[in-house]
Every structure is written in C-alpha cells, then in structure tokens.
PDB file of C-alpha atoms in Angstrom:
ATOM      1  CA  UNK A  15      -0.246   1.404 -14.799  1.00  0.00           C
ATOM      2  CA  UNK A  16       0.172  -1.291 -12.182  1.00  0.00           C
ATOM      3  CA  UNK A  17       1.750  -1.889  -8.838  1.00  0.00           C
ATOM      4  CA  UNK A  18       4.994  -3.738  -9.417  1.00  0.00           C
ATOM      5  CA  UNK A  19       5.454  -6.476  -6.863  1.00  0.00           C
ATOM      6  CA  UNK A  20       4.537  -5.964  -3.220  1.00  0.00           C
ATOM      7  CA  UNK A  21       7.028  -3.212  -2.587  1.00  0.00           C
ATOM      8  CA  UNK A  22       4.535  -0.360  -2.754  1.00  0.00           C
ATOM      9  CA  UNK A  23       2.254   0.692   0.068  1.00  0.00           C
ATOM     10  CA  UNK A  24      -0.643   3.080  -0.366  1.00  0.00           C
ATOM     11  CA  UNK A  25      -1.724   4.996   2.705  1.00  0.00           C
ATOM     12  CA  UNK A  26      -4.303   7.585   3.399  1.00  0.00           C
ATOM     13  CA  UNK A  27      -4.231   9.920   6.343  1.00  0.00           C
ATOM     14  CA  UNK A  28      -5.730  13.275   7.152  1.00  0.00           C
ATOM     15  CA  UNK A  29      -7.471  15.260   4.441  1.00  0.00           C
ATOM     16  CA  UNK A  30      -4.462  15.318   2.147  1.00  0.00           C
ATOM     17  CA  UNK A  31      -1.844  12.732   1.263  1.00  0.00           C
ATOM     18  CA  UNK A  32       1.853  12.989   0.536  1.00  0.00           C
ATOM     19  CA  UNK A  33       4.495  10.472  -0.437  1.00  0.00           C
ATOM     20  CA  UNK A  34       7.248   9.510   1.961  1.00  0.00           C
ATOM     21  CA  UNK A  35      10.109   7.256   0.934  1.00  0.00           C
ATOM     22  CA  UNK A  36      11.258   4.539   3.337  1.00  0.00           C
ATOM     23  CA  UNK A  37      13.931   1.858   3.318  1.00  0.00           C
ATOM     24  CA  UNK A  38      13.781  -0.560   0.443  1.00  0.00           C
ATOM     25  CA  UNK A  39      12.094   1.905  -1.900  1.00  0.00           C
ATOM     26  CA  UNK A  40       8.675   1.413  -0.308  1.00  0.00           C
ATOM     27  CA  UNK A  41       6.430   4.435  -0.788  1.00  0.00           C
ATOM     28  CA  UNK A  42       3.799   5.335   1.769  1.00  0.00           C
ATOM     29  CA  UNK A  43       0.971   7.847   1.396  1.00  0.00           C
ATOM     30  CA  UNK A  44       0.205   9.276   4.825  1.00  0.00           C
ATOM     31  CA  UNK A  45      -2.322  11.668   6.347  1.00  0.00           C
ATOM     32  CA  UNK A  46      -4.787  11.402   9.242  1.00  0.00           C
ATOM     33  CA  UNK A  47      -8.557  11.312   9.649  1.00  0.00           C
ATOM     34  CA  UNK A  48      -9.731  11.938  13.187  1.00  0.00           C
ATOM     35  CA  UNK A  49      -6.174  11.434  14.367  1.00  0.00           C
ATOM     36  CA  UNK A  50      -6.049   7.881  12.965  1.00  0.00           C
ATOM     37  CA  UNK A  51      -3.590   6.924  10.235  1.00  0.00           C
ATOM     38  CA  UNK A  52      -4.959   4.615   7.582  1.00  0.00           C
ATOM     39  CA  UNK A  53      -2.478   2.548   5.565  1.00  0.00           C
ATOM     40  CA  UNK A  54      -3.407  -0.073   3.004  1.00  0.00           C
ATOM     41  CA  UNK A  55      -0.906  -2.033   0.964  1.00  0.00           C
ATOM     42  CA  UNK A  56      -1.189  -3.642  -2.468  1.00  0.00           C
ATOM     43  CA  UNK A  57      -2.848  -7.013  -2.177  1.00  0.00           C
ATOM     44  CA  UNK A  58      -4.762  -6.050   0.978  1.00  0.00           C
ATOM     45  CA  UNK A  59      -8.433  -5.412   1.710  1.00  0.00           C
ATOM     46  CA  UNK A  60      -8.779  -2.933   4.565  1.00  0.00           C
ATOM     47  CA  UNK A  61     -12.199  -2.348   6.139  1.00  0.00           C
ATOM     48  CA  UNK A  62     -12.951   1.129   7.497  1.00  0.00           C
ATOM     49  CA  UNK A  63     -15.613   1.706  10.148  1.00  0.00           C
ATOM     50  CA  UNK A  64     -16.646   4.641  12.305  1.00  0.00           C
ATOM     51  CA  UNK A  65     -17.854   8.201  11.792  1.00  0.00           C
ATOM     52  CA  UNK A  66     -14.751   9.157   9.820  1.00  0.00           C
ATOM     53  CA  UNK A  67     -14.769   6.190   7.447  1.00  0.00           C
ATOM     54  CA  UNK A  68     -16.468   8.037   4.611  1.00  0.00           C
ATOM     55  CA  UNK A  69     -14.042  10.946   5.048  1.00  0.00           C
ATOM     56  CA  UNK A  70     -11.167   8.471   4.804  1.00  0.00           C
ATOM     57  CA  UNK A  71     -12.476   7.199   1.470  1.00  0.00           C
ATOM     58  CA  UNK A  72     -12.784  10.787   0.251  1.00  0.00           C
ATOM     59  CA  UNK A  73      -9.219  11.517   1.354  1.00  0.00           C
ATOM     60  CA  UNK A  74      -7.987   8.429  -0.479  1.00  0.00           C
ATOM     61  CA  UNK A  75      -9.722   9.511  -3.674  1.00  0.00           C
ATOM     62  CA  UNK A  76      -8.068  12.929  -3.382  1.00  0.00           C
ATOM     63  CA  UNK A  77      -4.535  11.713  -2.584  1.00  0.00           C
ATOM     64  CA  UNK A  78      -1.811  13.776  -4.236  1.00  0.00           C
ATOM     65  CA  UNK A  79       0.099  10.651  -5.244  1.00  0.00           C
ATOM     66  CA  UNK A  80      -0.822   6.988  -5.633  1.00  0.00           C
ATOM     67  CA  UNK A  81       2.054   4.662  -6.397  1.00  0.00           C
ATOM     68  CA  UNK A  82       4.143   6.319  -9.106  1.00  0.00           C
ATOM     69  CA  UNK A  83       1.278   8.529 -10.269  1.00  0.00           C
ATOM     70  CA  UNK A  84       1.366  12.141  -9.010  1.00  0.00           C
ATOM     71  CA  UNK A  85      -1.629  14.470  -9.307  1.00  0.00           C
ATOM     72  CA  UNK A  86      -0.353  17.528  -7.456  1.00  0.00           C
ATOM     73  CA  UNK A  87       0.510  20.390  -9.800  1.00  0.00           C
ATOM     74  CA  UNK A  88      -1.563  19.078 -12.718  1.00  0.00           C
ATOM     75  CA  UNK A  89      -4.537  20.882 -14.190  1.00  0.00           C
ATOM     76  CA  UNK A  90      -7.877  19.785 -12.740  1.00  0.00           C
ATOM     77  CA  UNK A  91      -8.880  18.058 -15.970  1.00  0.00           C
ATOM     78  CA  UNK A  92      -5.581  16.177 -16.310  1.00  0.00           C
ATOM     79  CA  UNK A  93      -5.624  15.132 -12.642  1.00  0.00           C
ATOM     80  CA  UNK A  94      -9.208  13.890 -13.015  1.00  0.00           C
ATOM     81  CA  UNK A  95      -8.225  11.919 -16.113  1.00  0.00           C
ATOM     82  CA  UNK A  96      -5.343  10.202 -14.310  1.00  0.00           C
ATOM     83  CA  UNK A  97      -7.442   9.474 -11.228  1.00  0.00           C
ATOM     84  CA  UNK A  98      -9.993   7.690 -13.400  1.00  0.00           C
ATOM     85  CA  UNK A  99      -7.211   5.431 -14.611  1.00  0.00           C
ATOM     86  CA  UNK A 100      -5.712   4.445 -11.256  1.00  0.00           C
ATOM     87  CA  UNK A 101      -8.673   4.599  -8.839  1.00  0.00           C
ATOM     88  CA  UNK A 102     -11.604   2.228  -9.145  1.00  0.00           C
ATOM     89  CA  UNK A 103     -14.932   2.503  -7.339  1.00  0.00           C
ATOM     90  CA  UNK A 104     -17.238  -0.461  -6.941  1.00  0.00           C
ATOM     91  CA  UNK A 105     -20.908   0.282  -7.362  1.00  0.00           C
ATOM     92  CA  UNK A 106     -24.004  -1.839  -7.900  1.00  0.00           C
ATOM     93  CA  UNK A 107     -25.785   0.999  -9.722  1.00  0.00           C
ATOM     94  CA  UNK A 108     -26.379  -0.828 -12.990  1.00  0.00           C
ATOM     95  CA  UNK A 109     -27.374   2.000 -15.305  1.00  0.00           C
ATOM     96  CA  UNK A 110     -26.002   0.170 -18.311  1.00  0.00           C
ATOM     97  CA  UNK A 111     -26.349   1.219 -21.940  1.00  0.00           C
ATOM     98  CA  UNK A 112     -29.028  -1.143 -23.285  1.00  0.00           C
ATOM     99  CA  UNK A 113     -27.794  -0.922 -26.887  1.00  0.00           C
ATOM    100  CA  UNK A 114     -24.270  -2.075 -25.953  1.00  0.00           C
ATOM    101  CA  UNK A 115     -23.261  -5.622 -25.162  1.00  0.00           C
ATOM    102  CA  UNK A 116     -22.028  -6.551 -21.708  1.00  0.00           C
ATOM    103  CA  UNK A 117     -18.475  -6.318 -23.028  1.00  0.00           C
ATOM    104  CA  UNK A 118     -19.172  -2.955 -24.632  1.00  0.00           C
ATOM    105  CA  UNK A 119     -20.606  -1.564 -21.418  1.00  0.00           C
ATOM    106  CA  UNK A 120     -17.555  -2.558 -19.383  1.00  0.00           C
ATOM    107  CA  UNK A 121     -15.140  -1.308 -22.051  1.00  0.00           C
ATOM    108  CA  UNK A 122     -16.965   2.020 -22.471  1.00  0.00           C
ATOM    109  CA  UNK A 123     -15.155   3.995 -19.709  1.00  0.00           C
ATOM    110  CA  UNK A 124     -11.792   3.028 -21.181  1.00  0.00           C
ATOM    111  CA  UNK A 125     -12.814   3.854 -24.740  1.00  0.00           C
ATOM    112  CA  UNK A 126     -14.111   7.254 -23.608  1.00  0.00           C
ATOM    113  CA  UNK A 127     -10.746   7.743 -21.898  1.00  0.00           C
ATOM    114  CA  UNK A 128      -8.920   7.289 -25.185  1.00  0.00           C
ATOM    115  CA  UNK A 129      -7.974   3.606 -25.001  1.00  0.00           C
ATOM    116  CA  UNK A 130      -7.520   1.674 -28.227  1.00  0.00           C
ATOM    117  CA  UNK A 131     -10.747  -0.271 -28.840  1.00  0.00           C
ATOM    118  CA  UNK A 132      -9.016  -3.633 -28.871  1.00  0.00           C
ATOM    119  CA  UNK A 133      -7.085  -2.971 -25.657  1.00  0.00           C
ATOM    120  CA  UNK A 134     -10.211  -1.645 -23.940  1.00  0.00           C
ATOM    121  CA  UNK A 135     -12.174  -4.750 -24.831  1.00  0.00           C
ATOM    122  CA  UNK A 136      -9.381  -7.047 -23.710  1.00  0.00           C
ATOM    123  CA  UNK A 137      -9.318  -5.273 -20.328  1.00  0.00           C
ATOM    124  CA  UNK A 138     -13.119  -5.461 -20.170  1.00  0.00           C
ATOM    125  CA  UNK A 139     -13.017  -9.209 -20.755  1.00  0.00           C
ATOM    126  CA  UNK A 140     -10.553  -9.576 -17.874  1.00  0.00           C
ATOM    127  CA  UNK A 141     -12.789  -7.472 -15.601  1.00  0.00           C
ATOM    128  CA  UNK A 142     -15.801  -9.610 -16.490  1.00  0.00           C
ATOM    129  CA  UNK A 143     -13.789 -12.668 -15.529  1.00  0.00           C
ATOM    130  CA  UNK A 144     -13.439 -11.220 -12.019  1.00  0.00           C
ATOM    131  CA  UNK A 145     -17.236 -11.364 -11.631  1.00  0.00           C
ATOM    132  CA  UNK A 146     -17.599 -14.696 -13.488  1.00  0.00           C
ATOM    133  CA  UNK A 147     -19.364 -13.159 -16.473  1.00  0.00           C
ATOM    134  CA  UNK A 148     -16.777 -13.484 -19.245  1.00  0.00           C
ATOM    135  CA  UNK A 149     -19.000 -16.112 -20.862  1.00  0.00           C
ATOM    136  CA  UNK A 150     -21.853 -13.559 -21.045  1.00  0.00           C
ATOM    137  CA  UNK A 151     -19.786 -10.861 -22.765  1.00  0.00           C
ATOM    138  CA  UNK A 152     -21.807 -10.889 -26.010  1.00  0.00           C
ATOM    139  CA  UNK A 153     -25.222 -10.592 -24.365  1.00  0.00           C
ATOM    140  CA  UNK A 154     -27.109  -7.343 -23.835  1.00  0.00           C
ATOM    141  CA  UNK A 155     -28.124  -5.963 -20.418  1.00  0.00           C
ATOM    142  CA  UNK A 156     -31.790  -6.835 -20.975  1.00  0.00           C
ATOM    143  CA  UNK A 157     -30.746 -10.484 -21.409  1.00  0.00           C
ATOM    144  CA  UNK A 158     -29.403 -10.593 -17.846  1.00  0.00           C
ATOM    145  CA  UNK A 159     -30.962 -10.873 -14.425  1.00  0.00           C
ATOM    146  CA  UNK A 160     -30.789  -7.880 -12.075  1.00  0.00           C
ATOM    147  CA  UNK A 161     -28.030  -9.614 -10.095  1.00  0.00           C
ATOM    148  CA  UNK A 162     -25.922 -10.092 -13.218  1.00  0.00           C
ATOM    149  CA  UNK A 163     -26.474  -6.496 -14.298  1.00  0.00           C
ATOM    150  CA  UNK A 164     -25.117  -5.457 -10.902  1.00  0.00           C
ATOM    151  CA  UNK A 165     -22.105  -7.683 -11.554  1.00  0.00           C
ATOM    152  CA  UNK A 166     -21.509  -5.947 -14.889  1.00  0.00           C
ATOM    153  CA  UNK A 167     -21.636  -2.571 -13.110  1.00  0.00           C
ATOM    154  CA  UNK A 168     -19.044  -3.788 -10.604  1.00  0.00           C
ATOM    155  CA  UNK A 169     -16.749  -4.898 -13.423  1.00  0.00           C
ATOM    156  CA  UNK A 170     -17.189  -1.554 -15.189  1.00  0.00           C
ATOM    157  CA  UNK A 171     -16.104   0.311 -12.046  1.00  0.00           C
ATOM    158  CA  UNK A 172     -12.756  -1.467 -11.783  1.00  0.00           C
ATOM    159  CA  UNK A 173     -11.889  -2.200 -15.412  1.00  0.00           C
ATOM    160  CA  UNK A 174      -8.352  -1.451 -16.498  1.00  0.00           C
ATOM    161  CA  UNK A 175      -6.214  -2.629 -13.563  1.00  0.00           C
ATOM    162  CA  UNK A 176      -6.569  -0.057 -10.743  1.00  0.00           C
ATOM    163  CA  UNK A 177      -3.914   0.689  -8.141  1.00  0.00           C
ATOM    164  CA  UNK A 178      -6.513   1.658  -5.554  1.00  0.00           C
ATOM    165  CA  UNK A 179     -10.115   0.447  -5.284  1.00  0.00           C
ATOM    166  CA  UNK A 180     -12.667   2.188  -3.065  1.00  0.00           C
ATOM    167  CA  UNK A 181     -15.849   0.455  -1.963  1.00  0.00           C
ATOM    168  CA  UNK A 182     -18.749   1.738   0.128  1.00  0.00           C
ATOM    169  CA  UNK A 183     -20.360  -1.016   2.212  1.00  0.00           C
ATOM    170  CA  UNK A 184     -20.009  -4.219   0.157  1.00  0.00           C
ATOM    171  CA  UNK A 185     -22.958  -6.339   1.238  1.00  0.00           C
ATOM    172  CA  UNK A 186     -23.222  -9.424  -0.960  1.00  0.00           C
ATOM    173  CA  UNK A 187     -20.981 -12.353  -1.794  1.00  0.00           C
ATOM    174  CA  UNK A 188     -20.396 -11.188  -5.362  1.00  0.00           C
ATOM    175  CA  UNK A 189     -19.162  -7.793  -4.195  1.00  0.00           C
ATOM    176  CA  UNK A 190     -16.779  -9.067  -1.544  1.00  0.00           C
ATOM    177  CA  UNK A 191     -15.499 -11.821  -3.831  1.00  0.00           C
ATOM    178  CA  UNK A 192     -14.605  -9.149  -6.378  1.00  0.00           C
ATOM    179  CA  UNK A 193     -12.698  -7.162  -3.732  1.00  0.00           C
ATOM    180  CA  UNK A 194     -10.699 -10.222  -2.735  1.00  0.00           C
ATOM    181  CA  UNK A 195      -9.880 -10.994  -6.371  1.00  0.00           C
ATOM    182  CA  UNK A 196      -8.789  -7.416  -7.009  1.00  0.00           C
ATOM    183  CA  UNK A 197      -6.476  -7.602  -3.996  1.00  0.00           C
ATOM    184  CA  UNK A 198      -5.097 -10.915  -5.246  1.00  0.00           C
ATOM    185  CA  UNK A 199      -4.259  -9.109  -8.506  1.00  0.00           C
ATOM    186  CA  UNK A 200      -2.289  -6.443  -6.628  1.00  0.00           C
ATOM    187  CA  UNK A 201      -4.808  -3.669  -5.996  1.00  0.00           C
ATOM    188  CA  UNK A 202      -5.020  -1.908  -2.651  1.00  0.00           C
ATOM    189  CA  UNK A 203      -8.650  -2.000  -1.478  1.00  0.00           C
ATOM    190  CA  UNK A 204     -10.371   0.310   1.005  1.00  0.00           C
ATOM    191  CA  UNK A 205     -13.898  -0.740   1.880  1.00  0.00           C
ATOM    192  CA  UNK A 206     -16.263   1.085   4.222  1.00  0.00           C
ATOM    193  CA  UNK A 207     -18.354  -1.044   6.582  1.00  0.00           C
ATOM    194  CA  UNK A 208     -20.850  -0.487   9.387  1.00  0.00           C
ATOM    195  CA  UNK A 209     -19.438  -3.440  11.333  1.00  0.00           C
ATOM    196  CA  UNK A 210     -17.328  -2.732  14.407  1.00  0.00           C
ATOM    197  CA  UNK A 211     -15.645  -6.128  14.278  1.00  0.00           C
ATOM    198  CA  UNK A 212     -13.461  -7.255  11.397  1.00  0.00           C
ATOM    199  CA  UNK A 213     -15.595  -8.601   8.532  1.00  0.00           C
ATOM    200  CA  UNK A 214     -14.545 -12.015   7.289  1.00  0.00           C
ATOM    201  CA  UNK A 215     -13.740 -10.530   3.876  1.00  0.00           C
ATOM    202  CA  UNK A 216     -11.237  -7.981   5.210  1.00  0.00           C
ATOM    203  CA  UNK A 217      -7.614  -8.456   6.218  1.00  0.00           C
ATOM    204  CA  UNK A 218      -7.861  -5.729   8.861  1.00  0.00           C
ATOM    205  CA  UNK A 219     -10.384  -3.323  10.354  1.00  0.00           C
ATOM    206  CA  UNK A 220      -9.595   0.289  11.248  1.00  0.00           C
ATOM    207  CA  UNK A 221     -12.146   2.332  13.200  1.00  0.00           C
ATOM    208  CA  UNK A 222     -11.870   5.965  12.103  1.00  0.00           C
ATOM    209  CA  UNK A 223     -13.379   8.656  14.377  1.00  0.00           C
ATOM    210  CA  UNK A 224     -14.868  11.801  12.922  1.00  0.00           C
ATOM    211  CA  UNK A 225     -12.374  14.354  11.607  1.00  0.00           C
ATOM    212  CA  UNK A 226     -12.434  17.746  13.322  1.00  0.00           C
ATOM    213  CA  UNK A 227     -11.832  20.317  10.612  1.00  0.00           C
TER     214      UNK A 227
END
C-alpha cells in the first residue's frame, strides 16, 4: 500500500478521524485536539509540540481511515493487522533478536505479518538503506555498535513502505535524517517535539494544547 502521488492528505484532529473528500480527489482526515486541527500531507514532516502533542499522536494512530485504508467496521484483530501495515513508529529501543542477521531482524515484522520471505527481505533491505546500513545486512546485532543497533531498530519500525509515520521526540541526526527520507519517499510524518520553535528538521510546527475530554 502506498500513497499515489501527492494528491492525498492525511490529517488528524480531535480524538477520532473521518475522511472528507475535497476538490481534485484529495482526501483529508480531520479531527481536533485541544481545539487545534492537525493536518499532515504525504511528503511532509510535521512537528507537534505542547501538552496535547502526545494525544495528537494517539489520535493519528487510531484514525478510522488513512489514505485508501479504512479501519472502521473491521474486527479489532483485522484493524490492528492493517494498522501495522500502514502506520510506522520510529523507536530507538533496539531489542533485536541476536540469532537473526540485521536483515532478518528488520524483515521479521513483515514475515510475522504473512509477507512472502523474499518480499519481506527486499523491503527490509530498502529500509536498511534509509539508515545507511544496507551494507551491514548480513551481520548480527552483536557485531554492531549501540548506535548502529539503534539504526536497525529504526529501520524495523518503518519497514514496508508506511503511509503514516509517528515519531516521539527524535533527538539525533540519524533519527531526523530517517524522517526526512521517509517523507521524501511519500510518507506523512508526525513527530512530537519539546521545542516551541520549528525544529530545522520539520516543515512546520503545530502547538497543540491539552484536550479537554
């Protein structure tokens, strides 16, 4: 599943999201957190700050529709399965499987999701390229430095071409470089930050006040 061209806009607002068609076939997911609408388009990195920023990420992860993929009305297990395929989450928690190669670790989520082994490994190789580790694909986690293990974990979190990528406080160059590369490949990226001015890695900054539920 992939965003086709730049004619799709993903938006998150409120605690739930719905799809609204607009001119030109552009689809927008809208809701509101703390009275602020958050809209992020494919190819964009949007930074979220403020007391409601974490809630906005949660709302995005629970959107009823992302692109052409609808979750509303599905069983919980089927919706969870589809969400895993279209939503990526960057994390530096590098609890990798020591007996698997770097490539095997990154491909593992896709293989567990039913992907053909060859297709999963091809996607894993592409994800490793985003963190400049494709040339280390045949090594094992214990052969890598801690920084490179974190890079493998980042690749594992976004493997498979995600429509929407969620990131909580990217702090290092590797992390923000990955977000920019994902956006360049057509993903919509929402990244939480503690900064109250636009970070250099973001296209825009939205300050989200706390939601009153």
